[in-house]
Every structure is written in structure tokens, then in C-alpha cells.
Short mmCIF file of C-alpha atoms in Angstrom, two decimals:
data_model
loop_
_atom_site.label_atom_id
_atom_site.label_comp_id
_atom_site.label_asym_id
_atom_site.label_seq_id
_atom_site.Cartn_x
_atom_site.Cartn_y
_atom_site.Cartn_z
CA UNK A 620 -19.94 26.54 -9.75
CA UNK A 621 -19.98 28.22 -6.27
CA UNK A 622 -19.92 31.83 -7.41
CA UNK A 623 -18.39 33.92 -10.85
CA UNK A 624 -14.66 33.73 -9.54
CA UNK A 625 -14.65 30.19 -8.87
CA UNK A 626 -16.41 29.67 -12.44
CA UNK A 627 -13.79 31.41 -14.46
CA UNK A 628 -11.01 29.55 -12.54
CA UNK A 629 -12.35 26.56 -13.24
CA UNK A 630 -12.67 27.64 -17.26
CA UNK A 631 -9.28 28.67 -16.70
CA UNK A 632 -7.93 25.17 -15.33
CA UNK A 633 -9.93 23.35 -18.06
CA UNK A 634 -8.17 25.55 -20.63
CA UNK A 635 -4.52 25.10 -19.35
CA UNK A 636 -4.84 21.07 -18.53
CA UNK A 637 -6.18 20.93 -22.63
CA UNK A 638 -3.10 22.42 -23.37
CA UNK A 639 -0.64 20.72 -21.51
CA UNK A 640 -1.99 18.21 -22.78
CA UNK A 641 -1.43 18.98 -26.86
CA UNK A 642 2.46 19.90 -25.34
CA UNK A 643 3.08 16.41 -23.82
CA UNK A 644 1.17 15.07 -26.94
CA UNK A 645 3.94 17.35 -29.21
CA UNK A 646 7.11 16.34 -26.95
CA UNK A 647 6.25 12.69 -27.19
CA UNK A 648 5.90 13.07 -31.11
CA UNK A 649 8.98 15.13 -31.63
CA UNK A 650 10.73 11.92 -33.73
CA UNK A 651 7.40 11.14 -35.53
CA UNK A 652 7.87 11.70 -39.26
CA UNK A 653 5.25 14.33 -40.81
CA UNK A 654 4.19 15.34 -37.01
CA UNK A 655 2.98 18.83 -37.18
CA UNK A 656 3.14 21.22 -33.67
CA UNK A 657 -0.44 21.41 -32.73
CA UNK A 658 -1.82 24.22 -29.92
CA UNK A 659 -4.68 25.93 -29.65
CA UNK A 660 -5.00 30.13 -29.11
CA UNK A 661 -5.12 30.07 -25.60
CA UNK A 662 -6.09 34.45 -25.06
CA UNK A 663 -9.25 33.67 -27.41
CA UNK A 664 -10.05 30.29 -26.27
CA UNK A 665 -10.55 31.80 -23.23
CA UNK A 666 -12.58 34.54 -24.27
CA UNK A 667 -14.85 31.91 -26.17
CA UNK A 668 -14.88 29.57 -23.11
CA UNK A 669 -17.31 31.62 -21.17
CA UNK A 670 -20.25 30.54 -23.77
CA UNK A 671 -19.21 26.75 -23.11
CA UNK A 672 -17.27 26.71 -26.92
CA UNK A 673 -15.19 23.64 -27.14
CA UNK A 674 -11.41 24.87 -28.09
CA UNK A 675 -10.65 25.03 -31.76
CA UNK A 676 -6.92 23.21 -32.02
CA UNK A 677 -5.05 24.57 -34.69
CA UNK A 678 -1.03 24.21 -35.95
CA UNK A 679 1.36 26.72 -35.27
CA UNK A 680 3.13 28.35 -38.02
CA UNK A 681 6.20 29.71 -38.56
CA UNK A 682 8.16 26.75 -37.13
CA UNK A 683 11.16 24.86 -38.99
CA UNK A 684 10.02 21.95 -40.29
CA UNK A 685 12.81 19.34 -40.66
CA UNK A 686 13.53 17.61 -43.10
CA UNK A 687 11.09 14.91 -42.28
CA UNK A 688 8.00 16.84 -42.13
CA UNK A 689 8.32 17.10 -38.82
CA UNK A 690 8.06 20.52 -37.38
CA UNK A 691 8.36 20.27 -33.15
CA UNK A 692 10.48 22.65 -31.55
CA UNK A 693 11.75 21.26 -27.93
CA UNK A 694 12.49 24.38 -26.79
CA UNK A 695 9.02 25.73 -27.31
CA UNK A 696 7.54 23.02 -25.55
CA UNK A 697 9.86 22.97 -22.79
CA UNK A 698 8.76 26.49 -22.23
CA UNK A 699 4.97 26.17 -22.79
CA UNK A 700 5.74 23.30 -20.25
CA UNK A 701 6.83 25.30 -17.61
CA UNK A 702 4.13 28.14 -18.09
CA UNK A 703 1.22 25.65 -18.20
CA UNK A 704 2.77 24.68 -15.17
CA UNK A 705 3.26 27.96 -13.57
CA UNK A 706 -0.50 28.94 -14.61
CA UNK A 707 -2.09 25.98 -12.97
CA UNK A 708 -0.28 26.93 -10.01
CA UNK A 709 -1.24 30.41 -9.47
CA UNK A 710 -4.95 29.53 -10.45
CA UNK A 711 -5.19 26.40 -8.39
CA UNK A 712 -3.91 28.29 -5.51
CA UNK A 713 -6.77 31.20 -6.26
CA UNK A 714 -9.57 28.46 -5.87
CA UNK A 715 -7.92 27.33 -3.07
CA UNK A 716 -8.16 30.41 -1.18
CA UNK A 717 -11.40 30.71 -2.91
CA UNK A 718 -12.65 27.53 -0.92
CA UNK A 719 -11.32 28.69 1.99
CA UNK A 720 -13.11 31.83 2.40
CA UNK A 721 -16.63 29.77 1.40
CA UNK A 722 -15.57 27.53 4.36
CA UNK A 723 -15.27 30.26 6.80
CA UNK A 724 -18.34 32.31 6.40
CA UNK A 725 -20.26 28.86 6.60
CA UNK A 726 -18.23 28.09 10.39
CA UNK A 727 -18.99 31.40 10.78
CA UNK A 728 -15.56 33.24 10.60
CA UNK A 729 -14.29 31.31 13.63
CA UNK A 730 -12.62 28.12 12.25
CA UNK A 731 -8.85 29.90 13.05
CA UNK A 732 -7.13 26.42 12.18
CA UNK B 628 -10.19 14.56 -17.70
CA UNK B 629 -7.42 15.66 -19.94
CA UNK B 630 -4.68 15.45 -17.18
CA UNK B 631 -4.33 12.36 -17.04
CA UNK B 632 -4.64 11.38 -20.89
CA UNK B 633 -1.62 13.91 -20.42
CA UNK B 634 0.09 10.93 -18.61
CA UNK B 635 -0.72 8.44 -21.16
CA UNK B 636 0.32 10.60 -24.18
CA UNK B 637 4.02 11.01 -22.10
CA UNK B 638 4.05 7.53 -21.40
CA UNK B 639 3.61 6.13 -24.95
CA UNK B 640 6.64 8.58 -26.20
CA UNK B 641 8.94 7.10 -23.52
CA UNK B 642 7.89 3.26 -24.56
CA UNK B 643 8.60 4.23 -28.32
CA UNK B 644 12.25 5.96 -27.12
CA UNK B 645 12.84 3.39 -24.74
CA UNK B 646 12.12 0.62 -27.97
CA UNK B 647 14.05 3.10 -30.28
CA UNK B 648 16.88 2.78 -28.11
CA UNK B 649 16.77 -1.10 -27.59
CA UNK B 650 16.87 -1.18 -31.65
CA UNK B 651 20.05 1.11 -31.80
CA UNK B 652 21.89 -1.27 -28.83
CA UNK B 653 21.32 -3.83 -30.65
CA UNK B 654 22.58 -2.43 -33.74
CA UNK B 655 25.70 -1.45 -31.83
CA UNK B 656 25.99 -5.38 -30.40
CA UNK B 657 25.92 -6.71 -33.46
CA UNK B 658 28.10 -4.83 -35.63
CA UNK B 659 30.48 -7.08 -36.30
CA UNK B 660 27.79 -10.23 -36.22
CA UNK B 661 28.45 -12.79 -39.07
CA UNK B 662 25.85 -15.22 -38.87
CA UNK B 663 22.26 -14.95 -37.55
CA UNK B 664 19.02 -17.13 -37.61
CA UNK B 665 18.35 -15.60 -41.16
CA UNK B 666 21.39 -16.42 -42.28
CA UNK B 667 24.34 -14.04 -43.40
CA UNK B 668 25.15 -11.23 -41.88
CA UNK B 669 23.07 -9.44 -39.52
CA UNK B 670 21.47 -6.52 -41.09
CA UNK B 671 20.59 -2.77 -39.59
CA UNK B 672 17.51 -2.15 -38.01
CA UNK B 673 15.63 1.44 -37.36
CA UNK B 674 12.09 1.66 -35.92
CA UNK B 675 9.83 4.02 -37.55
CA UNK B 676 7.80 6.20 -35.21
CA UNK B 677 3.64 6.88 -35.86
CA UNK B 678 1.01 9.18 -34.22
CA UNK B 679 -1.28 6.87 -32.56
CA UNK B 680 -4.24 7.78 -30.26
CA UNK B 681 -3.79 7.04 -26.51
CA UNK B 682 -7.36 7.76 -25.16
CA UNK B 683 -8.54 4.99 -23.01
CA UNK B 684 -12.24 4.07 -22.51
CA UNK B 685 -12.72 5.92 -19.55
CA UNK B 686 -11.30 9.50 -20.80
CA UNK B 687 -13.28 9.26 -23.73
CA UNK B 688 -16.34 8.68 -22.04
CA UNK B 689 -15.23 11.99 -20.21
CA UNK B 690 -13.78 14.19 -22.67
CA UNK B 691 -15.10 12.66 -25.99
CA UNK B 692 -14.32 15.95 -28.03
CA UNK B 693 -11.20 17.34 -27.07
CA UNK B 694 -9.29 13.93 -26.56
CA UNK B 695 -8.87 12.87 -30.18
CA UNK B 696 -6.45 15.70 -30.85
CA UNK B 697 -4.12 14.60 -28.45
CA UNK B 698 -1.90 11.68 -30.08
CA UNK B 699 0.52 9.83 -28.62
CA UNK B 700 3.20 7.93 -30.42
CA UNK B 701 3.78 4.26 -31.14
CA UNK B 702 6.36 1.91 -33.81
CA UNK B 703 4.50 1.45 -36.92
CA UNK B 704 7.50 -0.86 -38.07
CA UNK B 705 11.28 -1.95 -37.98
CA UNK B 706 12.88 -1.01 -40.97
CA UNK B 707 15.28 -3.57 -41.82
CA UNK B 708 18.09 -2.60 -43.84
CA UNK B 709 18.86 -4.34 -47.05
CA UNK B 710 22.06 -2.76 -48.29
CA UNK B 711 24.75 -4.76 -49.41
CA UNK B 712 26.90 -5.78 -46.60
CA UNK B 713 30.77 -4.50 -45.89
CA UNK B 714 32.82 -7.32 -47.55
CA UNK B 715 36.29 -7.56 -45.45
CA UNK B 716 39.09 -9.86 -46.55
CA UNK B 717 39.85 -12.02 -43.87
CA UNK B 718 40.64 -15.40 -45.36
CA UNK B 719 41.41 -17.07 -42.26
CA UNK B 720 38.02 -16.71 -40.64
CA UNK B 721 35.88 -19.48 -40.54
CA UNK B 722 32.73 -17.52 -42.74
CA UNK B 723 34.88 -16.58 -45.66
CA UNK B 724 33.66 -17.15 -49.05
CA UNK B 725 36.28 -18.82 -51.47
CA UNK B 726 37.89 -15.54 -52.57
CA UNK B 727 38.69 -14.92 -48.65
CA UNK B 728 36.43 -12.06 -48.08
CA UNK B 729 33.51 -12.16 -45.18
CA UNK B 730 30.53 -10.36 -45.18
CA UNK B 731 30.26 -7.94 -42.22
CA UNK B 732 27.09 -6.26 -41.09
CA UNK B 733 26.70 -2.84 -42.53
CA UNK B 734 26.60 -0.77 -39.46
CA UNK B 735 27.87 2.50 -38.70
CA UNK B 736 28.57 2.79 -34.63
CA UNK B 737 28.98 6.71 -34.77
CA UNK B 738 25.99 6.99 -36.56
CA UNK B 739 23.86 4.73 -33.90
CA UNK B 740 25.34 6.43 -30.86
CA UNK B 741 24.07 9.68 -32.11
CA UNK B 742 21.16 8.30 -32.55
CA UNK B 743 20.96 6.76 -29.09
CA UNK B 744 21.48 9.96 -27.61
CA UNK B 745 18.64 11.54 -29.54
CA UNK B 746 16.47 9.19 -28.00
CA UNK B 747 18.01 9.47 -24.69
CA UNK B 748 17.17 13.07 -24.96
CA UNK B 749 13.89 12.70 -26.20
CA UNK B 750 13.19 10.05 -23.46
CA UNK B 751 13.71 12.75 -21.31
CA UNK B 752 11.50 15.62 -22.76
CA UNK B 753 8.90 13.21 -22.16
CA UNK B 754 10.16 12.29 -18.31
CA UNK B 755 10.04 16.25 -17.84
CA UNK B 756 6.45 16.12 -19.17
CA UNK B 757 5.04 13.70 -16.86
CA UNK B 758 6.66 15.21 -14.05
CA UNK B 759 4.90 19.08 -14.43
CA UNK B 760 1.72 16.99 -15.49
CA UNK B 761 1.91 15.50 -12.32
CA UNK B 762 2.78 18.19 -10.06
CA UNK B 763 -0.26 19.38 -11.40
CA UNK B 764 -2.29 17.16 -10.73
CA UNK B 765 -1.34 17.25 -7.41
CA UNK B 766 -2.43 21.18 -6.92
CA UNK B 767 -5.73 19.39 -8.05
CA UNK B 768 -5.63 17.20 -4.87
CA UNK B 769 -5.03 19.58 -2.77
CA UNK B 770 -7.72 21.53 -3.49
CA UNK B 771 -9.50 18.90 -1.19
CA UNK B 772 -7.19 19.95 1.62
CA UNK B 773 -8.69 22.84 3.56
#
């Protein structure tokens, strides 16, 4: 990657896409019989994705499981939804601004449009 | 990329609703159907839902590791129901047995509409999911734009 910011950001992006991804997998199983809430520990997954570690997922405890072994709570994933979402946007928009700066000292600082 | 495997895993939930669904109107239809290809009554179906992976070729290829643990959902059968069906006495209609009574299709509306609105509901969990997945891969795009 360019530089350490832009590295971590794009650790970061990795880490919340990966997610997002184990919440649309848990909405779209939220009638499947036996289907346990999968997710991985996102504060120490991150910590352990500077030295390249691929993320351990694990299941979340402490839900109610229903009566068909099925444990998915909407309203958890509705919210981890909406903050994967939120994240991506506020770290997307760092790189951005990230790749903007790189593109001005190479034009030399004068490329006001 | 795990994004867009994202995409697939939503996608295969709303197929499996949208089937659900199509089983539940049709058990709704037919609840007062007498006679069907089978012969007898027609009988109650329910589709019974199954993780399945989702990961295409090229994703894979990409993300070999991670991409297994994401499963999507698919119909592993249709239950058919084989409980006795509701015996009415209605002598005068043309599929009564000789005692006068006709056998109706065991189907319980309230309990179907319910059901239809579960999946309804889920359908659109899964609508909501594609939609921030998307929006986020759309920050990704832009990222090209200066």
C-alpha cells in the first residue's frame, strides 16, 4: 500500500466487508432450522490483522435459540447492518481523502479542481 | 472479494422466501381443493430451508479461506403433509363418499398467512441487506473518482 494510513484502512475495509458479509449470510438464514449466528471479534481481528492473520469466525453466545435450533436475532443484524455500513463509510471516505492528498503533492499542490 | 459474495448470500435468502411464499399461496388456493392429479384431496405443503454455500468460481479463486463460512440458504425439500384430511358432510357434492361426507384438504388459512408474512418480512431483511451491501460497494467505486 501507498503509505501506513492507507495500509490500515485498507485492513480496516477488508475486516468490515468479511463481516457484512457473515450478517447478510445470518439474515438470509434466519428461517434455516439449526442455523447458528456466526461473527467474528471484530476489536481483536483487527489487532491480529496487522500480521496478515486470516479472521477466526466464531458463534455468538448468549442469543435465544428458538425452538428450532435456530438462534438469529433480526434485530442484531439489522444493527450490525447499519454499523458495517456506517464504518465503511467513514473509512472509505478517509482513503479517499487519503488519495487525494497523494494526487496533489504529485501535480504539485496546484490541481485546485 | 467478499462484497459481492455478500450479494449472492442476500440473493439466495430472497429466492428461498420468495419459493417459501409461493408454497404458502398455494396452500391458501387450494384449501378447499377436492381432487388433484394425485388423487384425493390436495394435501399441505411447507418447504424446508438448508444452509448451502453460495461461493461462485471466481470468489473462491479470490478469497478461498474466508468464503466458506459465509452460507447462503437454499430448499432442501417440500414437506408434504400426510395427515388425515378434514372430512365435511356434504352429501350433495359431487366427491362424496357413500356416507355423504367429502374429504377436504387439511389446511389452516390463519396459520399460512402468518406464515406468509414471516416470509414477507424475512424477504425483506434480506432486500435491506443487499441494499447497505451495495451502497457499499459503491464508496468502493468512488474511490476511483478523484
Amino acid at each position: 500500500m501507498l503509505d501506513p494510513v492507507s495500509g490500515k484502512l485498507n485492513q480496516y475495509l477488508t475486516l468490515v466487508s468479511q463481516r457484512q458479509q457473515l450478517v447478510a449470510s445470518n439474515i438470509a438464514n434466519s428461517d434455516t432450522p439449526g442455523y447458528l449466528t456466526k461473527d467474528i471479534d471484530f476489536d481483536s481481528e483487527l489487532q491480529n490483522a496487522a500480521s496478515g492473520a486470516q479472521s477466526m469466525v466464531e458463534e455468538v453466545q448468549g442469543l435465544t435459540m428458538k425452538n428450532d435450533g435456530n438462534n438469529v436475532d433480526l434485530d442484531r443484524e439489522a444493527r450490525l447492518l447499519a454499523e458495517n455500513a456506517l464504518r465503511f463509510n467513514v473509512a472509505s471516505g478517509l482513503l479517499r481523502s487519503q488519495l487525494k492528498r497523494l494526487r496533489m503533492a504529485i501535480e504539485g499542490g496546484n490541481s485546485g479542481s | 472479494m467478499s462484497l459481492f459474495s455478500s450479494l449472492s448470500v442476500s440473493a439466495s435468502g430472497m429466492s428461498a422466501e420468495r419459493s417459501r411464499a409461493e408454497i404458502l399461496v398455494e396452500n391458501i388456493a387450494n384449501a378447499d381443493t377436492t381432487r388433484t392429479a394425485e388423487g384425493g384431496p390436495y394435501r399441505r405443503r411447507d418447504v424446508v430451508f438448508e444452509s448451502q454455500s453460495v461461493s461462485s468460481p471466481f470468489s473462491a479463486f479470490l478469497s478461498p479461506e474466508f468464503g466458506a463460512q459465509a452460507q447462503g440458504v437454499g430448499i432442501s425439500q417440500v414437506a408434504v403433509d400426510n395427515s388425515d384430511p378434514d372430512r365435511r358432510y356434504l352429501p350433495g357434492h359431487p366427491d362424496a363418499d357413500k356416507d355423504g361426507y367429502v374429504a377436504f384438504p387439511r389446511v389452516n388459512p390463519a396459520e399460512d398467512m402468518v406464515d406468509l408474512l414471516g416470509a414477507s418480512r424475512s424477504y425483506q431483511a434480506n432486500v435491506s441487506a443487499i441494499s447497505a451491501v451495495k451502497d457499499m460497494i459503491q464508496r468502493s467505486i468512488d474511490l476511483f473518482k478523484s
